[in-house]
Amino acid sequence: MTFRPLHDRVLVRRVEAEEKTAGGIIIPDTAKEKPQEGEVISVGSGSKAEDGTVTPLDVKAGDRILFGKWSGTEVRLNGEDLLIMKESDILGIVG
């Protein structure tokens, strides 16, 4: 199954969080927070203005991004947990 988000929405795969702290302490699964970093899988065509012009998104598939803790809607596609969020929920691109 293929999936393409509509308008200004973006499909994101979370990047797994570190298993250890900088000091070497292993973090158990129950204490881990969900990562706020991800990889863009696909993007919509862009936001549409009232006059019908479409503004393309600043992110593209393959970009590594940071997003807010409560951003997006979790979905399961092809057995994989992904997020769908608006471009405005993205804080920035990690370069």
Coordinates of C-alpha atoms in Angstrom, one line a residue:
M1 CA 0.0 0.0 0.0
T2 CA 1.3 3.5 -0.8
F3 CA 0.2 6.6 1.1
R4 CA 0.6 10.2 0.1
P5 CA -0.4 12.9 2.6
L6 CA -2.7 15.7 1.4
H7 CA -2.1 19.5 1.3
D8 CA 0.4 20.6 4.0
R9 CA 0.7 17.3 5.8
V10 CA 3.8 15.2 6.2
L11 CA 4.3 11.5 6.9
V12 CA 7.2 10.9 9.4
R13 CA 9.0 7.9 10.8
R14 CA 10.3 8.4 14.3
V15 CA 14.1 8.0 14.9
E16 CA 14.8 5.6 17.8
A17 CA 16.0 7.2 21.0
E18 CA 19.4 6.5 22.5
E19 CA 19.6 3.4 24.7
K20 CA 22.2 5.0 27.0
T21 CA 22.9 8.3 28.6
A22 CA 26.1 10.2 27.9
G23 CA 27.5 8.7 31.1
G24 CA 26.7 5.2 30.0
I25 CA 23.6 4.5 32.1
I26 CA 21.2 2.2 30.2
I27 CA 17.7 3.7 30.0
P28 CA 14.8 1.1 30.4
D29 CA 11.9 1.2 28.0
T30 CA 9.5 2.3 30.7
A31 CA 11.6 5.5 31.3
K32 CA 12.2 6.5 27.7
E33 CA 10.3 9.4 26.2
K34 CA 9.2 9.1 22.6
P35 CA 11.8 10.7 20.3
Q36 CA 11.1 14.1 18.9
E37 CA 13.2 13.5 15.9
G38 CA 12.2 11.8 12.7
E39 CA 12.7 11.2 9.0
V40 CA 10.2 12.5 6.4
I41 CA 8.7 9.7 4.4
S42 CA 6.4 11.7 2.1
V43 CA 4.9 15.1 1.8
G44 CA 1.7 16.6 0.5
S45 CA 1.5 19.0 -2.5
G46 CA 1.5 22.1 -0.3
S47 CA -0.9 24.6 1.3
K48 CA -3.5 26.2 -0.9
A49 CA -4.3 29.9 -0.6
E50 CA -7.8 31.3 -1.0
D51 CA -7.0 32.3 -4.6
G52 CA -6.1 28.7 -5.4
T53 CA -2.3 29.1 -5.6
V54 CA -0.3 26.3 -4.0
T55 CA 2.7 27.0 -1.9
P56 CA 5.0 23.9 -1.8
L57 CA 6.4 22.6 1.5
D58 CA 9.9 23.4 2.8
V59 CA 10.5 19.8 3.7
K60 CA 11.0 16.9 1.4
A61 CA 11.2 13.1 1.7
G62 CA 14.4 12.0 3.3
D63 CA 14.8 15.2 5.5
R64 CA 15.6 14.6 9.2
I65 CA 13.4 16.8 11.3
L66 CA 12.6 17.9 14.9
F67 CA 9.0 18.2 16.0
G68 CA 7.1 19.1 19.2
K69 CA 6.5 16.5 21.9
W70 CA 2.7 16.3 21.2
S71 CA 2.9 16.8 17.4
G72 CA 1.1 14.7 14.9
T73 CA -1.3 11.8 14.8
E74 CA 0.0 8.3 15.2
V75 CA -1.0 5.9 12.4
R76 CA -0.1 2.3 11.6
L77 CA 0.7 1.7 7.9
N78 CA 2.1 -1.7 6.6
G79 CA 2.8 -2.8 10.2
E80 CA 4.9 0.3 10.9
D81 CA 4.1 3.1 13.4
L82 CA 4.3 6.5 11.7
L83 CA 3.1 10.0 12.4
I84 CA 1.1 12.4 10.2
M85 CA 1.6 16.0 11.1
K86 CA 1.1 19.5 9.6
E87 CA 4.3 21.2 8.3
S88 CA 3.7 23.9 11.0
D89 CA 4.3 21.2 13.7
I90 CA 7.9 20.8 12.4
L91 CA 10.4 22.8 14.4
G92 CA 13.3 22.5 12.0
I93 CA 15.4 20.4 9.7
V94 CA 18.5 18.7 11.1
G95 CA 21.3 19.1 8.7

